[in-house]
CSV table of C-alpha atoms in Angstrom, one decimal:
chain,number,residue,atom,x,y,z
A,1,MET,CA,0.3,-80.0,7.3
A,2,TYR,CA,0.4,-80.8,3.6
A,3,THR,CA,-2.7,-80.9,1.4
A,4,LEU,CA,-3.6,-82.3,-2.0
A,5,LYS,CA,-6.8,-82.2,-3.9
A,6,ASN,CA,-8.5,-83.0,-7.2
A,7,ASP,CA,-12.0,-82.2,-8.4
A,8,LYS,CA,-13.5,-84.8,-6.0
A,9,LEU,CA,-11.3,-85.4,-3.0
A,10,LYS,CA,-9.1,-83.4,-0.6
A,11,ILE,CA,-6.5,-85.0,1.6
A,12,ALA,CA,-4.3,-83.7,4.3
A,13,ILE,CA,-1.1,-85.2,5.7
A,14,LYS,CA,0.5,-84.2,9.1
A,15,LYS,CA,4.2,-83.5,9.0
A,16,ILE,CA,4.9,-85.6,12.1
A,17,GLY,CA,4.8,-89.2,11.0
A,18,ALA,CA,3.5,-88.3,7.5
A,19,GLU,CA,0.1,-89.3,8.9
A,20,LEU,CA,-3.0,-89.1,6.7
A,21,CYS,CA,-5.5,-86.9,8.7
A,22,GLU,CA,-8.2,-85.9,6.3
A,23,ILE,CA,-10.1,-87.4,3.4
A,24,SER,CA,-13.0,-85.1,2.4
A,25,SER,CA,-15.4,-84.4,-0.4
A,26,VAL,CA,-14.4,-81.2,-2.3
A,27,LYS,CA,-18.0,-80.4,-3.2
A,28,HIS,CA,-19.8,-81.1,0.1
A,29,ASN,CA,-16.9,-81.1,2.6
A,30,THR,CA,-18.1,-84.5,3.9
A,31,GLN,CA,-15.4,-85.9,6.2
A,32,PHE,CA,-14.6,-89.6,5.9
A,33,MET,CA,-11.9,-89.8,8.5
A,34,TRP,CA,-12.0,-89.9,12.2
A,35,ASP,CA,-11.3,-86.5,13.9
A,36,ALA,CA,-8.7,-87.9,16.4
A,37,ASN,CA,-10.6,-86.7,19.4
A,38,PRO,CA,-7.9,-87.0,22.1
A,39,ASP,CA,-10.4,-87.9,24.8
A,40,VAL,CA,-11.1,-91.1,22.8
A,41,TRP,CA,-8.1,-91.9,20.6
A,42,GLY,CA,-5.9,-89.1,19.4
A,43,SER,CA,-4.7,-90.5,16.1
A,44,PHE,CA,-5.9,-90.5,12.5
A,45,ALA,CA,-4.0,-93.1,10.5
A,46,PRO,CA,-0.6,-94.0,11.9
A,47,ASN,CA,2.0,-95.6,9.6
A,48,LEU,CA,3.3,-98.8,11.1
A,49,PHE,CA,7.0,-99.7,10.6
A,50,PRO,CA,9.2,-101.6,11.3
A,51,VAL,CA,7.0,-103.6,13.7
A,52,ILE,CA,3.2,-104.2,14.0
A,53,GLY,CA,1.6,-104.0,17.4
A,54,ALA,CA,3.3,-105.0,20.7
A,55,LEU,CA,6.6,-106.8,21.2
A,56,LYS,CA,7.1,-109.3,24.0
A,57,ASN,CA,8.7,-107.5,26.9
A,58,GLY,CA,8.7,-104.4,24.7
A,59,SER,CA,11.8,-105.4,22.8
A,60,LEU,CA,13.3,-107.5,20.1
A,61,THR,CA,16.6,-109.3,19.8
A,62,PHE,CA,18.8,-109.5,16.7
A,63,GLU,CA,22.2,-111.3,16.7
A,64,GLY,CA,22.3,-111.4,20.4
A,65,GLU,CA,21.6,-107.7,21.0
A,66,THR,CA,18.3,-106.3,22.4
A,67,TYR,CA,16.5,-103.3,20.9
A,68,ASN,CA,13.6,-101.4,22.5
A,69,THR,CA,11.6,-100.8,19.4
A,70,PRO,CA,8.3,-98.9,20.2
A,71,ARG,CA,4.9,-100.6,19.7
A,72,HIS,CA,3.8,-100.1,16.1
A,73,GLY,CA,7.3,-98.9,15.3
A,74,PHE,CA,8.7,-95.3,15.1
A,75,ILE,CA,7.4,-93.8,11.9
A,76,ARG,CA,4.1,-92.7,13.5
A,77,HIS,CA,5.9,-90.3,15.9
A,78,SER,CA,8.8,-89.3,13.7
A,79,LYS,CA,9.7,-85.7,13.3
A,80,ASP,CA,12.5,-86.6,10.9
A,81,ILE,CA,10.3,-87.9,8.1
A,82,THR,CA,10.2,-85.2,5.4
A,83,LEU,CA,8.5,-84.3,2.2
A,84,TYR,CA,10.6,-85.8,-0.5
A,85,ASN,CA,8.6,-85.2,-3.7
A,86,LYS,CA,5.4,-83.4,-4.7
A,87,THR,CA,3.5,-83.6,-8.0
A,88,ASP,CA,0.1,-82.4,-9.0
A,89,ASN,CA,-1.6,-85.5,-7.6
A,90,SER,CA,0.9,-87.0,-5.1
A,91,LEU,CA,3.0,-86.4,-2.0
A,92,THR,CA,6.0,-88.6,-1.1
A,93,PHE,CA,7.6,-88.6,2.3
A,94,LYS,CA,11.0,-90.1,3.3
A,95,LEU,CA,12.8,-91.3,6.4
A,96,LYS,CA,16.3,-92.5,6.5
A,97,SER,CA,17.9,-94.4,9.3
A,98,ASN,CA,20.2,-92.4,11.6
A,99,ALA,CA,22.3,-92.9,14.6
A,100,GLU,CA,19.4,-92.6,17.0
A,101,LEU,CA,17.2,-95.1,15.2
A,102,LEU,CA,20.0,-97.6,15.0
A,103,LYS,CA,19.9,-97.7,18.8
A,104,ILE,CA,16.3,-99.1,18.6
A,105,TYR,CA,16.3,-100.9,15.2
A,106,PRO,CA,19.5,-102.5,13.9
A,107,PHE,CA,19.3,-101.8,10.2
A,108,LYS,CA,20.1,-99.0,7.8
A,109,PHE,CA,17.2,-98.2,5.6
A,110,GLU,CA,15.1,-95.7,3.6
A,111,PHE,CA,11.4,-95.7,4.1
A,112,LEU,CA,9.2,-93.8,1.6
A,113,ILE,CA,5.4,-93.4,1.6
A,114,THR,CA,3.4,-91.9,-1.3
A,115,PHE,CA,-0.1,-90.6,-1.2
A,116,LYS,CA,-1.6,-90.4,-4.7
A,117,LEU,CA,-5.0,-89.1,-5.6
A,118,THR,CA,-6.6,-90.5,-8.8
A,119,ASP,CA,-10.3,-89.6,-9.3
A,120,ASN,CA,-12.2,-90.9,-6.3
A,121,THR,CA,-9.3,-93.1,-4.9
A,122,LEU,CA,-6.4,-92.5,-2.6
A,123,ASN,CA,-3.5,-94.9,-3.1
A,124,VAL,CA,-1.0,-95.3,-0.2
A,125,SER,CA,2.2,-96.9,-1.3
A,126,HIS,CA,5.2,-97.9,0.7
A,127,THR,CA,8.8,-98.5,-0.4
A,128,VAL,CA,11.4,-99.9,1.9
A,129,LYS,CA,15.0,-99.9,0.8
A,130,ASN,CA,17.7,-101.9,2.6
A,131,THR,CA,20.8,-99.7,2.5
A,132,ASP,CA,22.6,-102.0,4.9
A,133,THR,CA,25.2,-104.7,4.1
A,134,LYS,CA,23.1,-107.4,5.8
A,135,THR,CA,19.6,-108.8,5.4
A,136,MET,CA,16.9,-106.6,6.9
A,137,TYR,CA,13.9,-107.8,8.8
A,138,PHE,CA,10.7,-105.7,9.1
A,139,SER,CA,6.9,-105.4,9.1
A,140,LEU,CA,4.7,-102.6,7.8
A,141,GLY,CA,1.1,-101.7,7.8
A,142,GLY,CA,-1.6,-99.1,7.8
A,143,HIS,CA,-4.0,-98.0,10.6
A,144,PRO,CA,-6.5,-95.6,9.0
A,145,ALA,CA,-9.5,-94.7,11.1
A,146,PHE,CA,-12.8,-93.9,9.3
A,147,LYS,CA,-15.7,-91.9,10.7
A,148,CYS,CA,-18.8,-93.9,11.6
A,149,PRO,CA,-21.4,-92.5,11.2
A,150,VAL,CA,-20.5,-90.2,8.3
A,151,PHE,CA,-23.8,-88.5,8.0
A,152,GLU,CA,-26.1,-86.8,10.5
A,153,ASN,CA,-29.0,-88.6,12.2
A,154,GLU,CA,-27.2,-91.9,12.0
A,155,ALA,CA,-25.9,-94.2,14.7
A,156,TYR,CA,-22.8,-96.4,14.9
A,157,ASP,CA,-24.9,-99.5,14.6
A,158,ASP,CA,-26.3,-98.2,11.3
A,159,TYR,CA,-23.0,-99.3,9.8
A,160,PHE,CA,-21.5,-102.6,8.8
A,161,LEU,CA,-18.4,-103.9,7.1
A,162,GLU,CA,-18.7,-105.9,3.9
A,163,PHE,CA,-15.9,-108.3,3.0
A,164,GLU,CA,-14.9,-109.2,-0.5
A,165,HIS,CA,-15.6,-112.9,0.0
A,166,LYS,CA,-17.6,-115.0,2.3
A,167,GLU,CA,-15.4,-115.9,5.2
A,168,ASN,CA,-15.1,-118.5,7.9
A,169,SER,CA,-12.3,-116.9,9.8
A,170,SER,CA,-11.9,-116.6,13.6
A,171,ARG,CA,-10.3,-113.7,15.4
A,172,TYR,CA,-7.1,-114.2,17.4
A,173,LEU,CA,-7.6,-112.9,20.9
A,174,ILE,CA,-5.3,-110.3,22.5
A,175,GLU,CA,-4.0,-110.5,26.0
A,176,LEU,CA,-5.3,-107.4,27.8
A,177,GLY,CA,-2.5,-105.1,29.0
A,178,SER,CA,0.4,-106.6,27.0
A,179,GLY,CA,-1.2,-106.5,23.6
A,180,LEU,CA,0.3,-109.9,22.7
A,181,ILE,CA,-1.6,-112.4,20.6
A,182,LEU,CA,-3.0,-115.3,22.5
A,183,ASN,CA,-3.4,-118.9,21.1
A,184,GLU,CA,-7.1,-118.7,21.7
A,185,THR,CA,-9.5,-117.8,18.9
A,186,GLU,CA,-13.2,-116.8,18.7
A,187,PRO,CA,-15.5,-117.4,15.8
A,188,VAL,CA,-16.5,-114.3,13.8
A,189,PHE,CA,-17.8,-115.5,10.4
A,190,ASN,CA,-19.9,-118.5,9.4
A,191,ASN,CA,-19.6,-118.5,5.6
A,192,ASP,CA,-20.7,-114.9,5.4
A,193,ASN,CA,-19.2,-111.5,4.6
A,194,ILE,CA,-21.0,-109.0,6.7
A,195,LEU,CA,-19.7,-107.7,10.1
A,196,PRO,CA,-22.2,-105.4,11.8
A,197,LEU,CA,-20.5,-102.6,13.7
A,198,LYS,CA,-21.4,-102.2,17.4
A,199,HIS,CA,-19.3,-100.6,20.1
A,200,GLU,CA,-19.1,-103.7,22.2
A,201,LEU,CA,-17.4,-105.5,19.3
A,202,PHE,CA,-14.2,-104.0,20.6
A,203,ASP,CA,-14.6,-104.6,24.3
A,204,VAL,CA,-11.7,-107.0,24.2
A,205,ASP,CA,-9.5,-105.0,21.8
A,206,ALA,CA,-9.0,-105.5,18.1
A,207,LEU,CA,-10.3,-108.2,15.8
A,208,VAL,CA,-7.1,-109.8,14.5
A,209,PHE,CA,-7.3,-112.1,11.4
A,210,LYS,CA,-4.6,-114.2,9.9
A,211,ASP,CA,-6.4,-116.0,7.1
A,212,LEU,CA,-9.0,-113.8,5.4
A,213,LYS,CA,-9.6,-114.6,1.8
A,214,SER,CA,-10.8,-111.1,1.2
A,215,ARG,CA,-8.5,-108.4,0.0
A,216,LYS,CA,-11.2,-105.7,0.0
A,217,ILE,CA,-13.4,-104.4,2.9
A,218,SER,CA,-16.1,-101.9,2.4
A,219,ILE,CA,-17.8,-99.6,5.0
A,220,ASN,CA,-21.6,-99.5,4.4
A,221,SER,CA,-24.4,-97.5,5.8
A,222,LYS,CA,-27.9,-99.0,6.1
A,223,ASN,CA,-29.2,-95.6,5.0
A,224,HIS,CA,-26.7,-94.4,2.5
A,225,GLY,CA,-25.3,-97.5,1.0
A,226,LYS,CA,-21.6,-98.2,0.4
A,227,ILE,CA,-19.3,-95.4,1.7
A,228,LEU,CA,-15.8,-96.5,0.9
A,229,THR,CA,-13.6,-99.5,0.2
A,230,VAL,CA,-10.2,-100.4,1.4
A,231,SER,CA,-8.2,-102.6,-1.0
A,232,TYR,CA,-5.0,-104.3,0.2
A,233,PRO,CA,-3.8,-106.9,-2.3
A,234,LYS,CA,-0.4,-107.7,-0.7
A,235,PHE,CA,-1.3,-107.6,2.9
A,236,ASN,CA,-1.8,-111.0,4.6
A,237,TYR,CA,-3.0,-109.9,8.1
A,238,MET,CA,-5.9,-107.7,9.0
A,239,GLY,CA,-6.8,-105.8,12.2
A,240,ILE,CA,-10.3,-104.3,12.7
A,241,TRP,CA,-10.3,-102.0,15.7
A,242,ALA,CA,-11.8,-99.0,17.5
A,243,LYS,CA,-12.0,-97.8,21.1
A,244,PRO,CA,-15.3,-99.1,22.4
A,245,ASN,CA,-16.6,-95.5,22.9
A,246,GLY,CA,-15.2,-94.3,19.5
A,247,ASP,CA,-17.4,-93.4,16.5
A,248,TYR,CA,-14.9,-94.8,14.0
A,249,VAL,CA,-13.5,-98.0,12.7
A,250,CYS,CA,-9.9,-98.8,11.8
A,251,ILE,CA,-9.3,-101.1,8.8
A,252,GLU,CA,-5.7,-102.1,9.2
A,253,PRO,CA,-3.8,-103.9,6.5
A,254,TRP,CA,-0.7,-105.5,7.9
A,255,LEU,CA,2.4,-107.2,6.6
A,256,GLY,CA,3.2,-108.7,10.0
A,257,ILE,CA,1.6,-109.0,13.4
A,258,ALA,CA,2.1,-108.4,17.1
A,259,ASP,CA,4.2,-110.9,19.0
A,260,SER,CA,2.4,-113.8,20.5
A,261,VAL,CA,2.6,-114.7,24.2
A,262,ASN,CA,4.9,-117.5,23.2
A,263,ALA,CA,7.2,-115.4,20.9
A,264,SER,CA,11.0,-116.0,21.3
A,265,GLY,CA,11.7,-112.3,20.8
A,266,ASN,CA,14.2,-113.1,18.1
A,267,LEU,CA,13.4,-110.8,15.1
A,268,LYS,CA,14.3,-113.5,12.6
A,269,GLU,CA,11.7,-115.9,14.1
A,270,LYS,CA,8.9,-113.3,14.5
A,271,GLU,CA,5.6,-114.4,12.9
A,272,GLY,CA,4.9,-112.6,9.6
A,273,ILE,CA,8.3,-110.9,9.4
A,274,LEU,CA,9.6,-109.8,6.0
A,275,SER,CA,13.2,-110.2,4.9
A,276,LEU,CA,15.0,-107.9,2.4
A,277,ASP,CA,18.5,-108.6,1.1
A,278,ALA,CA,21.1,-105.8,1.2
A,279,GLY,CA,20.7,-103.3,-1.6
A,280,ASN,CA,17.1,-104.4,-2.5
A,281,ALA,CA,13.8,-102.6,-2.2
A,282,PHE,CA,10.3,-103.8,-1.2
A,283,GLU,CA,7.0,-102.2,-2.2
A,284,ALA,CA,3.4,-102.6,-1.0
A,285,SER,CA,0.3,-100.4,-1.3
A,286,TYR,CA,-3.3,-100.2,-0.2
A,287,SER,CA,-6.0,-97.9,-1.5
A,288,ILE,CA,-9.1,-96.1,-0.2
A,289,GLU,CA,-11.9,-95.6,-2.7
A,290,ILE,CA,-14.7,-93.3,-1.8
A,291,GLU,CA,-18.0,-94.0,-3.5
A,292,ASP,CA,-18.7,-91.5,-6.3
A,293,ASN,CA,-22.3,-90.9,-5.2
A,294,HIS,CA,-21.1,-89.3,-2.0
A,295,LEU,CA,-18.8,-86.9,-3.9
A,296,VAL,CA,-21.0,-85.5,-6.7
């Protein structure tokens, strides 16, 4: 476990997967992240790379070869990711491709993730370097789970999500069991920006959005006002998810998406896939800002 704090916030990062597992108030010890109760969902904030969600038939193909890349990728369970750099306000972790990873993902790469505290904001930045001689294809994303309710004497349905802009987006439905994206959609917004939280919202898995205008989503309490805001300027896809019996909500900025039921399995043809030329680097970040009035 690695920790970092300033005069407002404390964070903790698990060594395995470089997984963010705590954001708390220094003054009040208020916890803003889900506690990863294993009886409900035993994760805090997995890092997603080099795929998002499920692959059709649990595999991908590249240049005629098949690779059994795990759901959401392999960073989240990696014991090989290591602390690469530490400053007064940041922690950077690094994973390099190796012989074992090349068996499940056909590219040589370096993956770096930096957690940086500035005042009341945590910035999570990703750098992917293509150290191969061929073009690399990948997705990446975040999966942070936030505690709801945060304060005592509140219920889950005292909370709602507020989107940056009024939306008209529908959710893309997910095939139960496989986790693949269906062609069917279901209306969620009607020119509004509020999504009330209720456990039954997630009875049929995540809310998957492909065309949100918003690049900021806030968690709000009816009793305590705005709690925190997730900003994701470069991320085109969004997942909102929780277990139906979980007192948390995941706000998941994605660059990429799970395979559809009609996917070819060819990595180059995968929806939302990013490409990176040999020798080049790609960067993307999202941030979590805790409202100051909950910290002072």
